[in-house]
Coordinates of N, CA and C in Angstrom, one line a residue:
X605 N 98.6 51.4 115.1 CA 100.0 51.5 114.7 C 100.8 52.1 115.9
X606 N 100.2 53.1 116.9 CA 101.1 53.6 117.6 C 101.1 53.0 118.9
X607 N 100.4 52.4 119.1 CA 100.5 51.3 120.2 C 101.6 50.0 119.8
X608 N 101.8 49.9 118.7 CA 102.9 48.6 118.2 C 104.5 49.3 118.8
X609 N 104.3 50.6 118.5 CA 105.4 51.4 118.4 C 105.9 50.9 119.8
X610 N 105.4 51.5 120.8 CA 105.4 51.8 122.0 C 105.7 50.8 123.0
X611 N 104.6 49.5 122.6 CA 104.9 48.5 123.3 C 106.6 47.6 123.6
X612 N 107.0 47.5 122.5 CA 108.7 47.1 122.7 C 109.6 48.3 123.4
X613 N 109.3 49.3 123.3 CA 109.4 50.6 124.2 C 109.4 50.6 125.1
X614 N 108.5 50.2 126.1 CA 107.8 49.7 127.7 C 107.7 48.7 127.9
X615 N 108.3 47.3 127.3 CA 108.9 46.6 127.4 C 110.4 46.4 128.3
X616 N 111.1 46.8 127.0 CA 112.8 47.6 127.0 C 113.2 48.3 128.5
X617 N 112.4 49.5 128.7 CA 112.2 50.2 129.8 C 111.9 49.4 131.1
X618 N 110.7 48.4 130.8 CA 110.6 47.9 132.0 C 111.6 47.0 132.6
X619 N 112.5 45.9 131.6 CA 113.3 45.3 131.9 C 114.6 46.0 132.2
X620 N 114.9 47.3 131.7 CA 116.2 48.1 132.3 C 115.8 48.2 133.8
X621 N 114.6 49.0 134.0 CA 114.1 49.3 135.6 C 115.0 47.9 136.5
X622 N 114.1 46.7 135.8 CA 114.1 45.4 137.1 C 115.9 45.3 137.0
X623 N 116.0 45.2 136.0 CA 117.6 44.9 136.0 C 118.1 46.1 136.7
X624 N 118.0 47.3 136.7 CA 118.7 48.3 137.8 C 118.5 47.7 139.1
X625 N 117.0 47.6 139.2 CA 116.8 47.1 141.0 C 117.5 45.7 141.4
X626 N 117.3 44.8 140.5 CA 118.3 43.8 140.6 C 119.6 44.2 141.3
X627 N 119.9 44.9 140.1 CA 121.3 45.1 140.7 C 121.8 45.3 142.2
X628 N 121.1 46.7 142.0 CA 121.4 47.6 143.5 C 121.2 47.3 144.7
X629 N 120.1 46.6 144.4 CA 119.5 44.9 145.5 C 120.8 44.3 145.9
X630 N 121.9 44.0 144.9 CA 122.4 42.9 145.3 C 123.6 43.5 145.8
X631 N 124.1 44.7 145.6 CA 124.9 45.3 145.7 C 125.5 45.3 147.8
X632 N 126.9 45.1 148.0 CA 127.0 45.3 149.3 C 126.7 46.0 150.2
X633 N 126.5 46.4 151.1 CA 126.5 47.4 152.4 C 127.3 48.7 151.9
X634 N 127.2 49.4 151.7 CA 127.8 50.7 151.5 C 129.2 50.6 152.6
X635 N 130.7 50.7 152.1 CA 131.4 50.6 153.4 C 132.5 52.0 153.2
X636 N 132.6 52.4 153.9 CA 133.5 54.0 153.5 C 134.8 54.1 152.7
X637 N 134.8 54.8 151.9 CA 135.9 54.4 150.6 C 137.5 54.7 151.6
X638 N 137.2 55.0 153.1 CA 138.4 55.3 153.5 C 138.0 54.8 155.0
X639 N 138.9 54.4 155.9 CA 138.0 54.1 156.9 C 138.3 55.7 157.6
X640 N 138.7 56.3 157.1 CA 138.4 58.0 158.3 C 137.4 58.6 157.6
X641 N 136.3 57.3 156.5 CA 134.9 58.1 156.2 C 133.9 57.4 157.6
X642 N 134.4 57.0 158.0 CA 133.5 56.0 158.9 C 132.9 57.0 160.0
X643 N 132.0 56.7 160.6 CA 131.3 57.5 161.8 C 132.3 57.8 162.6
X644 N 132.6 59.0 163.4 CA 133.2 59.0 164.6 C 133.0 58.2 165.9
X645 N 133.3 57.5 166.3 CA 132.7 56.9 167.8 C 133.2 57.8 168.8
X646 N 132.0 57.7 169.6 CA 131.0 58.6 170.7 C 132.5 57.9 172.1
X647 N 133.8 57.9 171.9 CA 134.7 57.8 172.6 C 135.7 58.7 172.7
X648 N 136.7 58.9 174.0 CA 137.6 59.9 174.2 C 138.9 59.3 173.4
X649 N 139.5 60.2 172.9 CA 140.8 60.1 171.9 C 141.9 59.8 172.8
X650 N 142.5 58.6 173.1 CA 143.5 58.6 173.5 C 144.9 59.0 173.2
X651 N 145.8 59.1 173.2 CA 147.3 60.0 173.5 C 148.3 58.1 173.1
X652 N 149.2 58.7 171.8 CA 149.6 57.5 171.6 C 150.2 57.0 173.1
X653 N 150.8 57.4 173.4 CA 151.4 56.9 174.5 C 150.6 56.0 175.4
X654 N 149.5 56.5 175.5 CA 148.0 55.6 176.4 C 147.6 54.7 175.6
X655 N 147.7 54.5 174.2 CA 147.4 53.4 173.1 C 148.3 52.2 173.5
X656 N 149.5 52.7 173.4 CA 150.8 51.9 173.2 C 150.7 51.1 174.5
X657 N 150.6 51.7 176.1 CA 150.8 51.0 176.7 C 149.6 50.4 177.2
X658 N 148.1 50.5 177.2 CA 147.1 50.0 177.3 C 146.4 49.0 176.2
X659 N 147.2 49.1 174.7 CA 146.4 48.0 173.8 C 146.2 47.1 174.3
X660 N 147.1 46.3 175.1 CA 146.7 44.3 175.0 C 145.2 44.4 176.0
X661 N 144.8 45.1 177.1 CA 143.9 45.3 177.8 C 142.8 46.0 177.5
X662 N 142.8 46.3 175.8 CA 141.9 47.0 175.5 C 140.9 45.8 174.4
X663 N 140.0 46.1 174.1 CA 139.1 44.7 173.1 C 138.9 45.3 171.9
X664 N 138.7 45.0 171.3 CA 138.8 44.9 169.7 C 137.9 45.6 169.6
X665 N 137.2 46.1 169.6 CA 136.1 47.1 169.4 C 136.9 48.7 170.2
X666 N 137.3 48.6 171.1 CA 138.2 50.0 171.8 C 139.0 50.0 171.2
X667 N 139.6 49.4 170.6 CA 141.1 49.3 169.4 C 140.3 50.2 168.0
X668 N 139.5 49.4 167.8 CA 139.1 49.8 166.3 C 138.6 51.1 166.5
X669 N 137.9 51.7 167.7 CA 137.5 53.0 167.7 C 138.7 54.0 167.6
X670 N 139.7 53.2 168.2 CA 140.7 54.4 168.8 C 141.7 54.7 167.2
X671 N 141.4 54.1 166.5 CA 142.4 53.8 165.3 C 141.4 54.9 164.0
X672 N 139.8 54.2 164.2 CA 139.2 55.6 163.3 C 139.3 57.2 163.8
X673 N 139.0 57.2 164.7 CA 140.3 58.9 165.5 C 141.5 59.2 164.8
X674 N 142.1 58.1 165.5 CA 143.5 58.6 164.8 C 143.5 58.8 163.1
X675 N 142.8 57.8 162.4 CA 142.4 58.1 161.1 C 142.2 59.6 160.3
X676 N 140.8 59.9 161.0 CA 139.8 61.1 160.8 C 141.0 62.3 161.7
X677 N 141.8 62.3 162.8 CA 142.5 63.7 162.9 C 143.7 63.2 162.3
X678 N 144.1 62.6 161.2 CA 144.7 62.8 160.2 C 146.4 61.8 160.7
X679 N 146.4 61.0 161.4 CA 147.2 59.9 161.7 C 147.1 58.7 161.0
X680 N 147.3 58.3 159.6 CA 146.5 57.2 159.1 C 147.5 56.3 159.6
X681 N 148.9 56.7 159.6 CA 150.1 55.3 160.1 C 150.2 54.7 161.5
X682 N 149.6 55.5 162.1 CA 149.0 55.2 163.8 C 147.9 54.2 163.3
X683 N 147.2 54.6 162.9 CA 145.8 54.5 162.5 C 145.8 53.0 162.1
X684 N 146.8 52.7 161.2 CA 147.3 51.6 160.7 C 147.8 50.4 161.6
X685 N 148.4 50.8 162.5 CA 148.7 50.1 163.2 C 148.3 49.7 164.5
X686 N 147.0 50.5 164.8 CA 145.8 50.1 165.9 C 144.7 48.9 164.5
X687 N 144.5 49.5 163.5 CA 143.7 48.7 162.7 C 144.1 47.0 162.4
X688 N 145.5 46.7 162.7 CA 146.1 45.8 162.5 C 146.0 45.1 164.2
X689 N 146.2 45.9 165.2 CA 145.9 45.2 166.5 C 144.2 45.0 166.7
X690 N 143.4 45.5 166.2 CA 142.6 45.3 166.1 C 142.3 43.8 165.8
X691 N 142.6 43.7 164.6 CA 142.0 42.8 163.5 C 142.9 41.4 164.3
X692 N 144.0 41.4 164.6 CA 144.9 40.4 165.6 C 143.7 39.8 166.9
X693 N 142.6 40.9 167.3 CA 142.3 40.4 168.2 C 140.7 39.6 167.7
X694 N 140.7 39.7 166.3 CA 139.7 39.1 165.9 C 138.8 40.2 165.4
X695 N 138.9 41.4 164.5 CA 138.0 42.8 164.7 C 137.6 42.7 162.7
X696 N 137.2 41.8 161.9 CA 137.0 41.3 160.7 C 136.9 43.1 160.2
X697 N 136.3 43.8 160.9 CA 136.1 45.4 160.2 C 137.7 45.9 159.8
X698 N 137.8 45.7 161.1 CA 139.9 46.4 160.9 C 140.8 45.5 160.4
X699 N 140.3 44.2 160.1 CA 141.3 43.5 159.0 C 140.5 44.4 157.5
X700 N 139.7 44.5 157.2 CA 139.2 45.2 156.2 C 139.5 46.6 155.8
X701 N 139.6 47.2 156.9 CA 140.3 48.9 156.8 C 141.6 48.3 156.5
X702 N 142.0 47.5 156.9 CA 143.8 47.7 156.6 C 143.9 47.5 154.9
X703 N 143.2 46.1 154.6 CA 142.7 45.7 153.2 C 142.8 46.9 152.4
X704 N 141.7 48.2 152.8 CA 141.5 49.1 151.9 C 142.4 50.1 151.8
X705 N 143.2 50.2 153.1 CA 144.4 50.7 152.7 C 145.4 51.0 151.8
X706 N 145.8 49.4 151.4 CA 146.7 48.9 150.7 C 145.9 48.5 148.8
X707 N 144.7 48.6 149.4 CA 143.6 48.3 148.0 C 144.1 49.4 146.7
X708 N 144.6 49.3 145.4 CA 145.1 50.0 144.4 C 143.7 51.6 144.5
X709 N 142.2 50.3 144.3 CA 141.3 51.5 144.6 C 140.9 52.0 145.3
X710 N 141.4 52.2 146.3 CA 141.2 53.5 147.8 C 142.3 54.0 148.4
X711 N 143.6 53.3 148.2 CA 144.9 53.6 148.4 C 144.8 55.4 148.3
X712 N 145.1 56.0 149.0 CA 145.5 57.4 149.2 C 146.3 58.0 149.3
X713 N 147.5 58.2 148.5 CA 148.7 58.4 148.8 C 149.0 59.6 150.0
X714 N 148.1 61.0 149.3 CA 148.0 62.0 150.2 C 147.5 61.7 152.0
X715 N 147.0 60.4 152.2 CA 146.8 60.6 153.3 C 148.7 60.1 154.1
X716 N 149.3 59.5 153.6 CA 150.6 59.2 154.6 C 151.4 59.9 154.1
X717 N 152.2 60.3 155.1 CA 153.2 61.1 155.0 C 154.4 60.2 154.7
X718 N 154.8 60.3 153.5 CA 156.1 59.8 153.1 C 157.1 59.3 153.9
X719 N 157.5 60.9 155.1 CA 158.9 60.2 155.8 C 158.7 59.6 157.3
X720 N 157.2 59.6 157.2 CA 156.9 58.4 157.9 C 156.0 57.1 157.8
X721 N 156.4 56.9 156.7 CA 155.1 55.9 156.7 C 155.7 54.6 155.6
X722 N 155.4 53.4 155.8 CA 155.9 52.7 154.3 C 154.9 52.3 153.3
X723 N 154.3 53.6 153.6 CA 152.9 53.5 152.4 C 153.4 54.9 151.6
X724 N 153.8 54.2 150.2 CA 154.4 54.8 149.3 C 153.3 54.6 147.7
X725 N 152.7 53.2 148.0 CA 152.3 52.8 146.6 C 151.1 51.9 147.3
X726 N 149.9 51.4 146.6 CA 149.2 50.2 147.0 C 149.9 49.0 146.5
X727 N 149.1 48.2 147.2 CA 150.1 46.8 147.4 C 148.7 45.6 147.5
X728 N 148.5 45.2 146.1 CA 147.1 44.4 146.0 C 147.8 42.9 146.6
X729 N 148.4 42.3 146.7 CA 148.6 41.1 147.4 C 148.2 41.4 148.8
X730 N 148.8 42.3 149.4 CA 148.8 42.9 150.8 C 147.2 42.6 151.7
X731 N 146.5 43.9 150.1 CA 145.1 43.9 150.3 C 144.4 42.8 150.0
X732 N 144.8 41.4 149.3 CA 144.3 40.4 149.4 C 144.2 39.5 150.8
X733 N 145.1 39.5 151.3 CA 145.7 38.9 152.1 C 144.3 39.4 153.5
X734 N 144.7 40.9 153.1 CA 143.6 41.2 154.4 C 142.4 41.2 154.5
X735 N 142.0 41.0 153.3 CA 140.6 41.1 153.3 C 140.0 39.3 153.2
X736 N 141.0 38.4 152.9 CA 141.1 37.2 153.2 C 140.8 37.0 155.1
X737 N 141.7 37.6 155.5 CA 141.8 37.4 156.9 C 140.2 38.6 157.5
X738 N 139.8 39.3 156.6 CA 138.9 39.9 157.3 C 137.4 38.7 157.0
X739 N 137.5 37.7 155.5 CA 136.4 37.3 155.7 C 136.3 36.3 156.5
X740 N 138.1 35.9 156.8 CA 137.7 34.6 157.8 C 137.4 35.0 159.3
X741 N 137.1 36.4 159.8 CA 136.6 36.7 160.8 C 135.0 36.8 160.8
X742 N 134.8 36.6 159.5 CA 133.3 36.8 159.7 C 132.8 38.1 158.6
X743 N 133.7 39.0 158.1 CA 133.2 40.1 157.6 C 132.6 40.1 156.1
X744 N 131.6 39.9 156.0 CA 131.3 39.4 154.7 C 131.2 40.4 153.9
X745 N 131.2 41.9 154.1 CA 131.2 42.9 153.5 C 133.0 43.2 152.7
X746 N 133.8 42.3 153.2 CA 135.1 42.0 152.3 C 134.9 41.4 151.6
X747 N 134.0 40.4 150.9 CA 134.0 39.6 150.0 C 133.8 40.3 148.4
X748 N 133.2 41.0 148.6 CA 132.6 42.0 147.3 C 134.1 42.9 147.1
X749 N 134.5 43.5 147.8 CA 135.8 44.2 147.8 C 137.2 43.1 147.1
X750 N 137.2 41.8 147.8 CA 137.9 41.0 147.4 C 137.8 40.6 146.0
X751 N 136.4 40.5 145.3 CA 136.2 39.7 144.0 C 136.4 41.3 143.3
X752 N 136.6 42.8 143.8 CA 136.4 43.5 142.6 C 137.9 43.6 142.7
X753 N 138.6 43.8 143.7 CA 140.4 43.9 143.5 C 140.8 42.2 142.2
X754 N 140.1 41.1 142.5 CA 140.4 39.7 141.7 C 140.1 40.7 140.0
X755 N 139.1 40.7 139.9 CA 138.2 41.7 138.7 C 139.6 42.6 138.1
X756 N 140.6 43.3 139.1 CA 141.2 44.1 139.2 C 142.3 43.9 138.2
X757 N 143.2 42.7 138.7 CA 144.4 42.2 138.8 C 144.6 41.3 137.2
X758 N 142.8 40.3 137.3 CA 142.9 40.0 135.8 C 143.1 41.1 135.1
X759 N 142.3 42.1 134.7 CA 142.4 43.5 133.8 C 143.6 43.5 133.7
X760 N 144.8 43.4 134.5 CA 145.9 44.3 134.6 C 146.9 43.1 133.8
X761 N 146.7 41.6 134.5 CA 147.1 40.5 133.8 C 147.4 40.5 132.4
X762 N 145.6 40.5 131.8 CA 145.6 40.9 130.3 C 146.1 41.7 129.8
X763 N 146.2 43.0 130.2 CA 147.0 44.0 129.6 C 148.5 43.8 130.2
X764 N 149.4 42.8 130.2 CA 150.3 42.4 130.3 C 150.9 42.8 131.5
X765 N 150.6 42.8 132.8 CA 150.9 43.0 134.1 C 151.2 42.2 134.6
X766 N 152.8 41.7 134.7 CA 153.5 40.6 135.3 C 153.1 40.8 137.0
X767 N 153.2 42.1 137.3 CA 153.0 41.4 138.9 C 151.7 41.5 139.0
X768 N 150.6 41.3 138.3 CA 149.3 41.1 138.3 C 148.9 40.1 138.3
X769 N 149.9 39.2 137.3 CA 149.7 37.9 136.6 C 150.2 37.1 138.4
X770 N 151.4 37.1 138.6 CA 151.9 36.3 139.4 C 151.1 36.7 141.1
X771 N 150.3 37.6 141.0 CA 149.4 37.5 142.7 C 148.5 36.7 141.9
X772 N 147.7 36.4 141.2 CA 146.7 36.2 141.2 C 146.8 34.7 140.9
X773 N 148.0 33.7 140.5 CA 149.0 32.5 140.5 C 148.4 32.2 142.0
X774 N 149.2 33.1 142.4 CA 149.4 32.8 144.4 C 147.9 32.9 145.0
X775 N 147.1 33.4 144.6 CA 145.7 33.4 145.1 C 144.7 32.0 144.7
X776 N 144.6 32.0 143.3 CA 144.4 30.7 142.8 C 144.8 29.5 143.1

């Protein structure tokens, strides 16, 4: 009798197990909920001034470094705007930091400074747009990010969110 018990028990159990590992299996690359979570690169911090006038000579990989700096010592609107020269030069990572920028779920308001910055609120078209442009560089770790902001927008649609309804018109 107590073996009857048990067996639908360790059944049950065993199929939650596979289905967790399933899961987590399928789950993307871990990517930093902010890009100033990102590693520091083993590079010297340049001086905006030396950004401004050396970007076009610099490659997309020295752009993107110079922009998680500026990030991490606390410039996200600099930061923002090497992330975007970046991604211009083809950098699929820094089309994706800008993405998460603008993303409703990693948007930070505390990180920009108000009277300088025109990051006031997230802006999920914005973050579509970039992470569109980050997968057509190749970054496939935007694609998971992109279907959970879509995931997003429906929710907000149903619960009667006109500007939810009308991005997601434009996306479709």
């Amino acid at each position: 009798m107590k073996t009857k018990v048990w067996l639908p028990i360790l059944i049950l159990a065993g199929a939650v197990g596979a289905g967790g590992f399933w899961y987590f299996a399928q789950s993307p690359a871990p990517f930093p909920a902010s890009p100033g979570d990102a590693p520091a690169p083993d590079v010297e911090a340049l001086s905006w001034e030396e950004l401004r006038s050396g970007v076009e000579a610099m490659d997309r990989l020295e752009i993107r470094q110079q922009a998680v700096l500026l990030f991490q010592s606390g410039d996200p609107d600099q930061a923002f705007l090497m992330f975007k020269q970046a991604a211009s030069k083809g950098d699929g990572w820094s089309a994706r930091a800008v993405g998460l920028m603008y993303d409703p779920a990693t948007f930070a308001a505390e990180d920009f400074a108000p009277e300088h910055t025109a990051f006031s609120k997230p802006n999920p078209r914005k973050a579509l747009q970039w992470y569109d442009k980050a997968i057509e560089q190749g970054d496939a770790d935007a694609r998971p990010l992109r279907e959970r902001l879509i995931a997003h927008l429906r929710e907000a649609a149903a619960a009667g969110d006109a500007e939810a309804d009308r991005i997601l018109k434009r996306v479709q």
